[in-house]
Amino acid sequence: MSDKKVLIIGAGVAGLSAAVALSKNNVKITIIEKSSFTGGHAASFTCKAAEKCVKCGACIAEDKLKKAKADTNIRIFTNSVIKKISAAPPFNAVVKNKAKQFDITCNAVIMATGFTLFNPISKPYGYKKFDNVITNFELEKMIRETNQIQKPTDKKIPNKIAFIQCVGSRDASLNHLWCSKVCCGSAVRIAMLIKSKNPTTEILFFYIDIQNFGKDFTSYYEQAKNNIKMIRAIPADIFQTEQGLLITYFDKKIDKPIEEPVDMAVLSVGITPNKSETAKMLNLKIEDTGFINKPNINEAIKSGIFAAGTALGPMHIEEAAASGASAALGVIKYLGV
Ligand SMILES: Cc1cc2nc3c(=O)[nH]c(=O)nc-3n(C[C@H](O)[C@H](O)[C@H](O)COP(=O)(O)OP(=O)(O)OC[C@H]3O[C@@H](n4cnc5c(N)ncnc54)[C@H](O)[C@@H]3O)c2cc1C
Ligand code: SF4
Ligand code: SF4
């Protein structure tokens, strides 16, 4: 057993994957997680398999979590945050959780603090105003918890749902010019799952263009196009009427504004940077977008400070896991274990 200790901040896929990889080299790992649960955002995602697996990656998170929890080299503190940390090795940190405050000393740090979901309250889609407008994240949670899709207002299966892509991403008005990379692949898979559960539910899919991830996505997308009405436009507004929701958009093909009634709307909110005080304490560079600038591996190997996962920018679960494993490799080089 080596006497080296590594601190990982964030118990999402990236942090857990880094911990599992590090443990193989017999270092001791402490993970500090600010929320009450482990697994990060992916812990709320549903399996999107209808008849067979559609390679959405959600179970990678469960697998990493199971391995990390069973590993005696890894200890995880939930409901905990770093109050203070030195920016050079050995890293002395003060950790605070509900019960106590305690000190940790470690030889290397991995920042795996992930992302924040975009809050669509400022967009003209009636989020938090109209009950049947929800986010893709809320839809994931609903299906995970109830195994069904229901309108929040009456718990009935919706007859017609609209997915609206790129909410909070690729949006010059917010200066969010990046593509979140995951919301098209996730929404297409979930739309197909809804169709397989409720074949009569009509689905409209408003998009700019489709970004894919995961193996075989092209074939899922070809199937989806036969079952879902794809509309290349981003809606202007959503209104509440007595009959339900009314979506307005401009159809470029016929050069006309269109009003489309639906029962429910799902806003595909994307990945935005997580403003972290810890990143500042560690003197990590922050990009103009707000994501952490990935430390150059040679610099990281000198400083002992590494970063992984969506703290660096949008990525899907498999990429976040690979990014965690790659940060672990850097730490192993740095520690010489
Ligand atoms: C709506 C939506 C759907 C998606 N669907 C898919 C999908 O189907 N398939 C797919 O592959 N990807 C999907 N993704 C992407 C996926 O969520 C990410 O790839 C994955 O969650 C990244 O893991 P992470 O560890 O980098 O970050 P996170 O999941 O954000 O985890 C970071 C962790 O760090 C903790 N943390 C943050 N700050 C601190 C702090 N200061 N101190 C301590 N802890 C802290 C957080 O509480 C969290 O637990 C989706 C994303 C969105 C937004
Ligand atoms: S990859 Fe996605 S669809 Fe396939 S089994 Fe895992 S969670 Fe289900
Ligand atoms: S993945 Fe799709 S929905 Fe998400 S920001 Fe990119 S283009 Fe828009």
mmCIF file of C-alpha atoms and ligand atoms in Angstrom:
data_model
loop_
_atom_site.group_PDB
_atom_site.id
_atom_site.type_symbol
_atom_site.label_atom_id
_atom_site.label_comp_id
_atom_site.label_asym_id
_atom_site.label_seq_id
_atom_site.Cartn_x
_atom_site.Cartn_y
_atom_site.Cartn_z
ATOM 1 C CA MET A 1 0.000 0.000 0.000
ATOM 2 C CA SER A 2 1.331 3.459 -0.953
ATOM 3 C CA ASP A 3 1.098 6.259 1.636
ATOM 4 C CA LYS A 4 -0.081 8.721 -1.044
ATOM 5 C CA LYS A 5 -3.435 10.420 -0.653
ATOM 6 C CA VAL A 6 -5.597 12.029 -3.305
ATOM 7 C CA LEU A 7 -8.496 14.413 -2.801
ATOM 8 C CA ILE A 8 -11.285 14.386 -5.387
ATOM 9 C CA ILE A 9 -13.846 17.161 -5.337
ATOM 10 C CA GLY A 10 -17.182 15.978 -6.747
ATOM 11 C CA ALA A 11 -18.697 12.457 -6.724
ATOM 12 C CA GLY A 12 -20.167 12.517 -10.248
ATOM 13 C CA VAL A 13 -19.134 10.074 -12.980
ATOM 14 C CA ALA A 14 -15.805 11.858 -13.548
ATOM 15 C CA GLY A 15 -14.807 11.915 -9.871
ATOM 16 C CA LEU A 16 -15.929 8.323 -9.252
ATOM 17 C CA SER A 17 -14.171 7.058 -12.360
ATOM 18 C CA ALA A 18 -10.937 8.811 -11.300
ATOM 19 C CA ALA A 19 -11.235 7.283 -7.817
ATOM 20 C CA VAL A 20 -11.788 3.740 -9.129
ATOM 21 C CA ALA A 21 -8.779 4.080 -11.481
ATOM 22 C CA LEU A 22 -6.547 5.500 -8.719
ATOM 23 C CA SER A 23 -7.470 2.794 -6.269
ATOM 24 C CA LYS A 24 -5.940 0.185 -8.588
ATOM 25 C CA ASN A 25 -2.590 1.845 -7.797
ATOM 26 C CA ASN A 26 -3.270 1.538 -4.104
ATOM 27 C CA VAL A 27 -3.528 5.196 -3.202
ATOM 28 C CA LYS A 28 -6.018 6.393 -0.597
ATOM 29 C CA ILE A 29 -8.789 8.534 -2.010
ATOM 30 C CA THR A 30 -11.114 10.961 -0.277
ATOM 31 C CA ILE A 31 -14.075 12.294 -2.271
ATOM 32 C CA ILE A 32 -15.824 15.441 -1.067
ATOM 33 C CA GLU A 33 -19.367 15.767 -2.415
ATOM 34 C CA LYS A 34 -21.510 18.801 -1.715
ATOM 35 C CA SER A 35 -24.908 17.185 -2.281
ATOM 36 C CA SER A 36 -26.608 14.516 -0.194
ATOM 37 C CA PHE A 37 -26.168 11.813 -2.849
ATOM 38 C CA THR A 38 -23.427 10.411 -5.077
ATOM 39 C CA GLY A 39 -23.366 9.890 -8.857
ATOM 40 C CA GLY A 40 -23.923 13.540 -9.860
ATOM 41 C CA HIS A 41 -26.520 14.413 -12.507
ATOM 42 C CA ALA A 42 -26.387 10.939 -14.042
ATOM 43 C CA ALA A 43 -27.828 9.462 -10.827
ATOM 44 C CA SER A 44 -31.223 10.875 -11.893
ATOM 45 C CA PHE A 45 -31.205 9.576 -15.472
ATOM 46 C CA THR A 46 -33.474 6.793 -16.647
ATOM 47 C CA CYS A 47 -32.503 3.769 -18.718
ATOM 48 C CA LYS A 48 -33.805 4.540 -22.212
ATOM 49 C CA ALA A 49 -33.965 0.942 -23.458
ATOM 50 C CA ALA A 50 -37.339 -0.038 -24.935
ATOM 51 C CA GLU A 51 -36.843 -3.502 -26.415
ATOM 52 C CA LYS A 52 -33.065 -3.313 -26.258
ATOM 53 C CA CYS A 53 -30.225 -1.111 -24.984
ATOM 54 C CA VAL A 54 -29.870 2.174 -26.901
ATOM 55 C CA LYS A 55 -26.407 2.953 -25.497
ATOM 56 C CA CYS A 56 -27.387 6.089 -23.606
ATOM 57 C CA GLY A 57 -24.600 5.501 -21.082
ATOM 58 C CA ALA A 58 -26.699 6.112 -17.956
ATOM 59 C CA CYS A 59 -25.725 2.766 -16.428
ATOM 60 C CA ILE A 60 -21.995 3.649 -16.603
ATOM 61 C CA ALA A 61 -22.663 5.988 -13.676
ATOM 62 C CA GLU A 62 -24.323 3.227 -11.637
ATOM 63 C CA ASP A 63 -21.441 0.879 -12.371
ATOM 64 C CA LYS A 64 -18.782 3.415 -11.241
ATOM 65 C CA LEU A 65 -20.771 4.207 -8.122
ATOM 66 C CA LYS A 66 -21.105 0.539 -7.174
ATOM 67 C CA LYS A 67 -17.354 0.001 -7.637
ATOM 68 C CA ALA A 68 -16.421 3.137 -5.666
ATOM 69 C CA LYS A 69 -18.750 2.267 -2.772
ATOM 70 C CA ALA A 70 -17.326 -1.264 -2.516
ATOM 71 C CA ASP A 71 -13.710 -0.046 -2.581
ATOM 72 C CA THR A 72 -11.982 0.215 0.791
ATOM 73 C CA ASN A 73 -9.383 2.672 -0.610
ATOM 74 C CA ILE A 74 -12.165 5.181 -1.334
ATOM 75 C CA ARG A 75 -14.083 7.141 1.272
ATOM 76 C CA ILE A 76 -16.849 9.518 0.275
ATOM 77 C CA PHE A 77 -18.133 12.418 2.381
ATOM 78 C CA THR A 78 -21.510 13.699 1.175
ATOM 79 C CA ASN A 79 -23.100 17.010 2.251
ATOM 80 C CA SER A 80 -19.531 18.322 2.446
ATOM 81 C CA VAL A 81 -17.647 21.269 0.980
ATOM 82 C CA ILE A 82 -14.094 22.551 0.980
ATOM 83 C CA LYS A 83 -13.921 25.696 3.090
ATOM 84 C CA LYS A 84 -10.238 26.280 2.497
ATOM 85 C CA ILE A 85 -7.440 24.607 0.555
ATOM 86 C CA SER A 86 -3.817 25.472 -0.082
ATOM 87 C CA ALA A 87 -2.862 25.873 -3.748
ATOM 88 C CA ALA A 88 0.405 23.911 -3.548
ATOM 89 C CA PRO A 89 1.393 20.454 -2.274
ATOM 90 C CA PRO A 90 0.996 19.077 0.305
ATOM 91 C CA PHE A 91 -2.612 20.246 -0.039
ATOM 92 C CA ASN A 92 -4.140 21.099 3.307
ATOM 93 C CA ALA A 93 -7.901 21.379 3.144
ATOM 94 C CA VAL A 94 -10.583 22.285 5.645
ATOM 95 C CA VAL A 95 -13.787 20.344 4.985
ATOM 96 C CA LYS A 96 -17.157 21.267 6.426
ATOM 97 C CA ASN A 97 -20.238 19.092 6.550
ATOM 98 C CA LYS A 98 -23.455 19.150 8.570
ATOM 99 C CA ALA A 99 -21.933 17.334 11.551
ATOM 100 C CA LYS A 100 -18.399 18.666 11.774
ATOM 101 C CA GLN A 101 -15.426 20.487 10.328
ATOM 102 C CA PHE A 102 -12.234 18.502 9.723
ATOM 103 C CA ASP A 103 -8.796 18.759 8.079
ATOM 104 C CA ILE A 104 -7.424 16.680 5.221
ATOM 105 C CA THR A 105 -3.895 16.603 3.860
ATOM 106 C CA CYS A 106 -3.270 15.074 0.440
ATOM 107 C CA ASN A 107 -0.632 14.881 -2.264
ATOM 108 C CA ALA A 108 -2.788 15.645 -5.313
ATOM 109 C CA VAL A 109 -6.213 17.089 -6.100
ATOM 110 C CA ILE A 110 -8.706 16.353 -8.871
ATOM 111 C CA MET A 111 -11.448 18.906 -9.504
ATOM 112 C CA ALA A 112 -14.495 17.016 -10.778
ATOM 113 C CA THR A 113 -17.194 19.482 -9.846
ATOM 114 C CA GLY A 114 -19.286 18.978 -12.978
ATOM 115 C CA PHE A 115 -21.841 21.396 -14.374
ATOM 116 C CA THR A 116 -25.021 23.293 -13.533
ATOM 117 C CA LEU A 117 -28.238 22.728 -15.472
ATOM 118 C CA PHE A 118 -29.412 25.786 -17.346
ATOM 119 C CA ASN A 119 -32.417 27.352 -15.584
ATOM 120 C CA PRO A 120 -34.933 28.221 -18.341
ATOM 121 C CA ILE A 121 -36.990 30.618 -16.228
ATOM 122 C CA SER A 122 -35.777 33.580 -18.298
ATOM 123 C CA LYS A 123 -36.827 32.015 -21.642
ATOM 124 C CA PRO A 124 -40.310 32.711 -23.078
ATOM 125 C CA TYR A 125 -41.535 29.128 -22.624
ATOM 126 C CA GLY A 126 -43.530 29.481 -19.424
ATOM 127 C CA TYR A 127 -41.275 27.310 -17.275
ATOM 128 C CA LYS A 128 -42.523 27.392 -13.640
ATOM 129 C CA LYS A 129 -45.552 29.322 -14.895
ATOM 130 C CA PHE A 130 -47.301 26.541 -16.839
ATOM 131 C CA ASP A 131 -47.229 23.192 -15.028
ATOM 132 C CA ASN A 132 -47.016 21.102 -18.195
ATOM 133 C CA VAL A 133 -43.757 22.755 -19.266
ATOM 134 C CA ILE A 134 -40.897 20.748 -17.768
ATOM 135 C CA THR A 135 -37.192 20.253 -18.443
ATOM 136 C CA ASN A 136 -35.538 17.187 -19.971
ATOM 137 C CA PHE A 137 -33.892 16.593 -16.576
ATOM 138 C CA GLU A 138 -37.300 16.559 -14.847
ATOM 139 C CA LEU A 139 -38.580 14.172 -17.532
ATOM 140 C CA GLU A 140 -35.615 11.814 -16.912
ATOM 141 C CA LYS A 141 -36.402 11.818 -13.193
ATOM 142 C CA MET A 142 -40.153 11.293 -13.805
ATOM 143 C CA ILE A 143 -39.577 8.215 -15.977
ATOM 144 C CA ARG A 144 -36.936 6.849 -13.598
ATOM 145 C CA GLU A 145 -39.261 7.194 -10.612
ATOM 146 C CA THR A 146 -42.650 6.273 -12.130
ATOM 147 C CA ASN A 147 -41.656 4.263 -15.235
ATOM 148 C CA GLN A 148 -44.227 6.346 -17.106
ATOM 149 C CA ILE A 149 -44.724 9.761 -18.649
ATOM 150 C CA GLN A 150 -47.570 11.805 -17.210
ATOM 151 C CA LYS A 151 -48.778 15.363 -17.534
ATOM 152 C CA PRO A 152 -47.960 17.072 -14.228
ATOM 153 C CA THR A 153 -51.446 18.676 -14.109
ATOM 154 C CA ASP A 154 -53.632 15.522 -14.241
ATOM 155 C CA LYS A 155 -51.177 12.583 -14.272
ATOM 156 C CA LYS A 156 -52.673 11.433 -17.599
ATOM 157 C CA ILE A 157 -50.587 10.210 -20.544
ATOM 158 C CA PRO A 158 -50.101 13.190 -22.904
ATOM 159 C CA ASN A 159 -51.540 12.973 -26.425
ATOM 160 C CA LYS A 160 -49.019 15.377 -27.906
ATOM 161 C CA ILE A 161 -45.599 16.417 -26.576
ATOM 162 C CA ALA A 162 -43.112 18.938 -27.939
ATOM 163 C CA PHE A 163 -39.381 18.665 -27.289
ATOM 164 C CA ILE A 164 -37.603 22.017 -27.639
ATOM 165 C CA GLN A 165 -33.859 21.672 -28.131
ATOM 166 C CA CYS A 166 -30.980 24.068 -27.379
ATOM 167 C CA VAL A 167 -32.667 25.830 -24.440
ATOM 168 C CA GLY A 168 -29.818 27.815 -22.896
ATOM 169 C CA SER A 169 -27.188 26.491 -25.321
ATOM 170 C CA ARG A 170 -26.104 27.903 -28.707
ATOM 171 C CA ASP A 171 -27.802 31.073 -27.557
ATOM 172 C CA ALA A 172 -26.085 34.354 -28.462
ATOM 173 C CA SER A 173 -28.516 36.367 -26.301
ATOM 174 C CA LEU A 174 -27.079 34.608 -23.224
ATOM 175 C CA ASN A 175 -23.531 34.529 -24.583
ATOM 176 C CA HIS A 176 -23.806 30.728 -24.326
ATOM 177 C CA LEU A 177 -22.357 29.904 -27.712
ATOM 178 C CA TRP A 178 -21.431 26.315 -26.957
ATOM 179 C CA CYS A 179 -23.359 23.185 -27.903
ATOM 180 C CA SER A 180 -24.101 21.078 -24.817
ATOM 181 C CA LYS A 181 -23.414 17.965 -26.919
ATOM 182 C CA VAL A 182 -25.689 15.591 -25.000
ATOM 183 C CA CYS A 183 -29.256 16.912 -25.166
ATOM 184 C CA CYS A 184 -30.072 15.840 -28.756
ATOM 185 C CA GLY A 185 -28.874 12.266 -28.244
ATOM 186 C CA SER A 186 -30.634 12.044 -24.909
ATOM 187 C CA ALA A 187 -33.920 13.604 -26.155
ATOM 188 C CA VAL A 188 -34.117 11.429 -29.314
ATOM 189 C CA ARG A 189 -33.609 8.284 -27.216
ATOM 190 C CA ILE A 190 -36.179 9.354 -24.618
ATOM 191 C CA ALA A 191 -38.703 10.350 -27.322
ATOM 192 C CA MET A 192 -38.390 6.859 -28.814
ATOM 193 C CA LEU A 193 -38.894 5.336 -25.362
ATOM 194 C CA ILE A 194 -42.088 7.384 -24.934
ATOM 195 C CA LYS A 195 -43.301 6.213 -28.365
ATOM 196 C CA SER A 196 -42.690 2.600 -27.430
ATOM 197 C CA LYS A 197 -44.577 3.007 -24.119
ATOM 198 C CA ASN A 198 -47.436 5.049 -25.610
ATOM 199 C CA PRO A 199 -47.540 4.556 -29.409
ATOM 200 C CA THR A 200 -50.441 6.986 -29.848
ATOM 201 C CA THR A 201 -48.594 9.923 -28.249
ATOM 202 C CA GLU A 202 -47.611 12.360 -30.990
ATOM 203 C CA ILE A 203 -44.128 13.860 -30.613
ATOM 204 C CA LEU A 204 -42.858 17.076 -32.187
ATOM 205 C CA PHE A 205 -39.125 17.745 -32.045
ATOM 206 C CA PHE A 206 -37.974 21.365 -32.508
ATOM 207 C CA TYR A 207 -34.247 21.551 -33.276
ATOM 208 C CA ILE A 208 -31.435 23.527 -34.923
ATOM 209 C CA ASP A 209 -29.409 20.488 -35.970
ATOM 210 C CA ILE A 210 -28.876 17.100 -34.405
ATOM 211 C CA GLN A 211 -25.715 16.269 -32.441
ATOM 212 C CA ASN A 212 -25.204 12.611 -31.779
ATOM 213 C CA PHE A 213 -23.405 10.554 -29.181
ATOM 214 C CA GLY A 214 -23.125 6.882 -28.401
ATOM 215 C CA LYS A 215 -22.686 3.911 -30.688
ATOM 216 C CA ASP A 216 -25.351 3.306 -33.375
ATOM 217 C CA PHE A 217 -26.977 6.728 -32.850
ATOM 218 C CA THR A 218 -27.435 7.192 -36.623
ATOM 219 C CA SER A 219 -29.671 4.122 -36.822
ATOM 220 C CA TYR A 220 -31.733 5.260 -33.772
ATOM 221 C CA TYR A 221 -32.119 8.650 -35.372
ATOM 222 C CA GLU A 222 -33.295 7.140 -38.691
ATOM 223 C CA GLN A 223 -35.945 5.157 -36.750
ATOM 224 C CA ALA A 224 -36.886 8.251 -34.749
ATOM 225 C CA LYS A 225 -37.492 10.287 -37.911
ATOM 226 C CA ASN A 226 -40.194 7.785 -38.965
ATOM 227 C CA ASN A 227 -42.031 8.129 -35.656
ATOM 228 C CA ILE A 228 -41.448 11.714 -34.570
ATOM 229 C CA LYS A 229 -42.291 14.949 -36.392
ATOM 230 C CA MET A 230 -38.947 16.733 -36.795
ATOM 231 C CA ILE A 231 -39.326 20.523 -37.150
ATOM 232 C CA ARG A 232 -36.208 22.518 -37.957
ATOM 233 C CA ALA A 233 -37.108 25.659 -36.015
ATOM 234 C CA ILE A 234 -36.798 27.010 -32.503
ATOM 235 C CA PRO A 235 -40.159 28.147 -31.085
ATOM 236 C CA ALA A 236 -40.665 31.802 -30.233
ATOM 237 C CA ASP A 237 -43.099 31.383 -27.301
ATOM 238 C CA ILE A 238 -45.389 29.031 -25.432
ATOM 239 C CA PHE A 239 -48.832 30.208 -24.274
ATOM 240 C CA GLN A 240 -51.338 28.559 -21.961
ATOM 241 C CA THR A 241 -54.859 28.244 -23.398
ATOM 242 C CA GLU A 242 -57.970 26.539 -22.013
ATOM 243 C CA GLN A 243 -57.239 23.501 -24.201
ATOM 244 C CA GLY A 244 -53.553 23.213 -23.280
ATOM 245 C CA LEU A 245 -50.284 24.748 -24.438
ATOM 246 C CA LEU A 246 -49.839 26.625 -27.704
ATOM 247 C CA ILE A 247 -46.383 26.764 -29.306
ATOM 248 C CA THR A 248 -45.601 29.423 -31.886
ATOM 249 C CA TYR A 249 -42.789 29.136 -34.429
ATOM 250 C CA PHE A 250 -41.848 30.334 -37.871
ATOM 251 C CA ASP A 251 -41.883 27.705 -40.608
ATOM 252 C CA LYS A 252 -39.176 28.742 -43.069
ATOM 253 C CA LYS A 253 -40.298 26.182 -45.662
ATOM 254 C CA ILE A 254 -43.664 27.858 -46.144
ATOM 255 C CA ASP A 255 -42.524 31.285 -44.910
ATOM 256 C CA LYS A 256 -45.328 31.481 -42.332
ATOM 257 C CA PRO A 257 -45.767 31.638 -38.551
ATOM 258 C CA ILE A 258 -47.436 28.506 -37.153
ATOM 259 C CA GLU A 259 -49.314 27.809 -33.924
ATOM 260 C CA GLU A 260 -49.118 24.252 -32.684
ATOM 261 C CA PRO A 261 -51.254 23.029 -29.753
ATOM 262 C CA VAL A 262 -49.633 20.437 -27.446
ATOM 263 C CA ASP A 263 -50.381 18.915 -24.002
ATOM 264 C CA MET A 264 -46.868 19.062 -22.679
ATOM 265 C CA ALA A 265 -43.515 20.679 -23.544
ATOM 266 C CA VAL A 266 -40.060 19.397 -22.623
ATOM 267 C CA LEU A 267 -37.271 21.986 -22.636
ATOM 268 C CA SER A 268 -33.888 20.443 -23.435
ATOM 269 C CA VAL A 269 -31.811 22.520 -21.059
ATOM 270 C CA GLY A 270 -28.103 22.077 -21.415
ATOM 271 C CA ILE A 271 -24.828 22.168 -19.589
ATOM 272 C CA THR A 272 -23.633 25.456 -18.089
ATOM 273 C CA PRO A 273 -20.482 26.046 -16.048
ATOM 274 C CA ASN A 274 -20.462 25.438 -12.335
ATOM 275 C CA LYS A 275 -18.998 28.455 -10.600
ATOM 276 C CA SER A 276 -16.711 26.987 -7.989
ATOM 277 C CA GLU A 277 -14.862 28.810 -5.228
ATOM 278 C CA THR A 278 -12.576 25.783 -4.902
ATOM 279 C CA ALA A 279 -11.311 26.254 -8.475
ATOM 280 C CA LYS A 280 -10.353 29.819 -7.544
ATOM 281 C CA MET A 281 -8.618 28.692 -4.334
ATOM 282 C CA LEU A 282 -6.568 26.250 -6.424
ATOM 283 C CA ASN A 283 -5.703 29.029 -8.903
ATOM 284 C CA LEU A 284 -7.191 27.078 -11.813
ATOM 285 C CA LYS A 285 -7.666 29.109 -14.986
ATOM 286 C CA ILE A 286 -11.286 29.736 -15.920
ATOM 287 C CA GLU A 287 -12.207 30.148 -19.600
ATOM 288 C CA ASP A 288 -14.409 32.986 -20.864
ATOM 289 C CA THR A 289 -17.266 30.465 -21.071
ATOM 290 C CA GLY A 290 -16.924 29.868 -17.302
ATOM 291 C CA PHE A 291 -15.682 26.265 -17.640
ATOM 292 C CA ILE A 292 -12.305 25.352 -16.127
ATOM 293 C CA ASN A 293 -9.475 25.544 -18.612
ATOM 294 C CA LYS A 294 -8.104 21.992 -18.793
ATOM 295 C CA PRO A 295 -4.709 22.096 -17.054
ATOM 296 C CA ASN A 296 -1.975 21.197 -19.515
ATOM 297 C CA ILE A 297 -0.896 17.681 -18.510
ATOM 298 C CA ASN A 298 2.772 18.757 -18.108
ATOM 299 C CA GLU A 299 1.752 21.681 -15.873
ATOM 300 C CA ALA A 300 -0.618 19.439 -13.885
ATOM 301 C CA ILE A 301 2.109 16.858 -13.397
ATOM 302 C CA LYS A 302 4.210 19.642 -11.842
ATOM 303 C CA SER A 303 1.465 21.232 -9.737
ATOM 304 C CA GLY A 304 -0.439 18.160 -8.544
ATOM 305 C CA ILE A 305 -3.759 19.812 -9.500
ATOM 306 C CA PHE A 306 -5.905 18.042 -12.107
ATOM 307 C CA ALA A 307 -9.421 18.543 -13.472
ATOM 308 C CA ALA A 308 -11.850 16.157 -15.133
ATOM 309 C CA GLY A 309 -15.354 15.762 -16.541
ATOM 310 C CA THR A 310 -17.906 18.432 -17.341
ATOM 311 C CA ALA A 311 -16.147 20.936 -15.080
ATOM 312 C CA LEU A 312 -14.043 21.366 -18.257
ATOM 313 C CA GLY A 313 -16.970 21.672 -20.698
ATOM 314 C CA PRO A 314 -19.899 19.657 -22.099
ATOM 315 C CA MET A 315 -19.341 15.919 -22.440
ATOM 316 C CA HIS A 316 -21.396 12.759 -22.226
ATOM 317 C CA ILE A 317 -21.114 10.154 -19.486
ATOM 318 C CA GLU A 318 -18.658 7.892 -21.296
ATOM 319 C CA GLU A 319 -16.385 10.882 -22.036
ATOM 320 C CA ALA A 320 -16.660 12.110 -18.439
ATOM 321 C CA ALA A 321 -15.662 8.650 -17.183
ATOM 322 C CA ALA A 322 -12.709 8.581 -19.616
ATOM 323 C CA SER A 323 -11.723 12.101 -18.544
ATOM 324 C CA GLY A 324 -11.713 10.976 -14.884
ATOM 325 C CA ALA A 325 -9.576 7.944 -15.742
ATOM 326 C CA SER A 326 -7.176 10.156 -17.700
ATOM 327 C CA ALA A 327 -6.812 12.576 -14.759
ATOM 328 C CA ALA A 328 -6.084 9.532 -12.564
ATOM 329 C CA LEU A 329 -3.283 8.506 -14.950
ATOM 330 C CA GLY A 330 -1.799 12.006 -14.635
ATOM 331 C CA VAL A 331 -1.959 11.765 -10.833
ATOM 332 C CA ILE A 332 -0.244 8.354 -10.912
ATOM 333 C CA LYS A 333 2.599 9.848 -12.997
ATOM 334 C CA TYR A 334 2.812 12.847 -10.683
ATOM 335 C CA LEU A 335 2.931 10.698 -7.547
ATOM 336 C CA GLY A 336 5.248 8.135 -9.108
ATOM 337 C CA VAL A 337 3.204 5.243 -7.673
HETATM 338 C C1 LIG B 1 -30.610 16.865 -19.272
HETATM 339 C C2 LIG B 1 -29.349 16.101 -19.493
HETATM 340 C C3 LIG B 1 -29.419 14.814 -19.965
HETATM 341 C C4 LIG B 1 -28.260 14.084 -20.172
HETATM 342 N N1 LIG B 1 -28.366 12.823 -20.652
HETATM 343 C C5 LIG B 1 -27.255 12.106 -20.885
HETATM 344 C C6 LIG B 1 -27.348 10.793 -21.420
HETATM 345 O O1 LIG B 1 -28.428 10.255 -21.668
HETATM 346 N N2 LIG B 1 -26.179 10.143 -21.658
HETATM 347 C C7 LIG B 1 -24.952 10.699 -21.429
HETATM 348 O O2 LIG B 1 -23.945 10.053 -21.701
HETATM 349 N N3 LIG B 1 -24.856 11.938 -20.889
HETATM 350 C C8 LIG B 1 -25.968 12.642 -20.618
HETATM 351 N N4 LIG B 1 -25.854 13.888 -20.067
HETATM 352 C C9 LIG B 1 -24.521 14.378 -19.648
HETATM 353 C C10 LIG B 1 -24.155 13.860 -18.251
HETATM 354 O O3 LIG B 1 -25.048 14.447 -17.328
HETATM 355 C C11 LIG B 1 -22.711 14.214 -17.919
HETATM 356 O O4 LIG B 1 -21.834 13.657 -18.888
HETATM 357 C C12 LIG B 1 -22.252 13.670 -16.574
HETATM 358 O O5 LIG B 1 -23.201 13.959 -15.575
HETATM 359 C C13 LIG B 1 -20.920 14.331 -16.228
HETATM 360 O O6 LIG B 1 -20.445 13.891 -15.000
HETATM 361 P P1 LIG B 1 -19.505 14.846 -14.132
HETATM 362 O O7 LIG B 1 -18.979 13.994 -13.052
HETATM 363 O O8 LIG B 1 -18.547 15.548 -14.996
HETATM 364 O O9 LIG B 1 -20.474 15.981 -13.557
HETATM 365 P P2 LIG B 1 -21.759 15.954 -12.597
HETATM 366 O O10 LIG B 1 -22.700 14.884 -12.966
HETATM 367 O O11 LIG B 1 -22.266 17.368 -12.614
HETATM 368 O O12 LIG B 1 -21.147 15.644 -11.161
HETATM 369 C C14 LIG B 1 -20.379 16.594 -10.440
HETATM 370 C C15 LIG B 1 -20.522 16.356 -8.967
HETATM 371 O O13 LIG B 1 -19.730 17.311 -8.265
HETATM 372 C C16 LIG B 1 -20.484 17.841 -7.165
HETATM 373 N N5 LIG B 1 -19.958 19.181 -6.864
HETATM 374 C C17 LIG B 1 -20.085 20.304 -7.590
HETATM 375 N N6 LIG B 1 -19.444 21.341 -6.994
HETATM 376 C C18 LIG B 1 -18.906 20.845 -5.856
HETATM 377 C C19 LIG B 1 -18.129 21.411 -4.823
HETATM 378 N N7 LIG B 1 -17.741 22.694 -4.860
HETATM 379 N N8 LIG B 1 -17.746 20.620 -3.791
HETATM 380 C C20 LIG B 1 -18.108 19.307 -3.753
HETATM 381 N N9 LIG B 1 -18.861 18.716 -4.708
HETATM 382 C C21 LIG B 1 -19.238 19.473 -5.761
HETATM 383 C C22 LIG B 1 -21.914 17.843 -7.675
HETATM 384 O O14 LIG B 1 -22.841 17.872 -6.604
HETATM 385 C C23 LIG B 1 -21.955 16.524 -8.468
HETATM 386 O O15 LIG B 1 -22.290 15.418 -7.647
HETATM 387 C C24 LIG B 1 -26.987 14.660 -19.882
HETATM 388 C C25 LIG B 1 -26.921 15.965 -19.405
HETATM 389 C C26 LIG B 1 -28.088 16.694 -19.245
HETATM 390 C C27 LIG B 1 -27.996 18.099 -18.788
HETATM 391 S S1 SF4 B 2 -26.755 2.177 -21.866
HETATM 392 FE FE1 SF4 B 2 -28.682 3.248 -21.397
HETATM 393 S S2 SF4 B 2 -30.233 2.085 -22.524
HETATM 394 FE FE2 SF4 B 2 -28.458 0.763 -22.378
HETATM 395 S S3 SF4 B 2 -28.828 -0.474 -20.528
HETATM 396 FE FE3 SF4 B 2 -27.538 1.310 -19.955
HETATM 397 S S4 SF4 B 2 -28.982 2.791 -19.192
HETATM 398 FE FE4 SF4 B 2 -30.191 1.314 -20.407
HETATM 399 S S1 SF4 B 3 -26.806 18.760 -28.186
HETATM 400 FE FE1 SF4 B 3 -28.493 19.380 -29.521
HETATM 401 S S2 SF4 B 3 -29.967 20.373 -28.125
HETATM 402 FE FE2 SF4 B 3 -28.028 20.256 -27.048
HETATM 403 S S3 SF4 B 3 -27.078 22.241 -27.454
HETATM 404 FE FE3 SF4 B 3 -26.284 20.802 -28.978
HETATM 405 S S4 SF4 B 3 -27.612 21.018 -30.760
HETATM 406 FE FE4 SF4 B 3 -28.662 21.959 -29.006
#
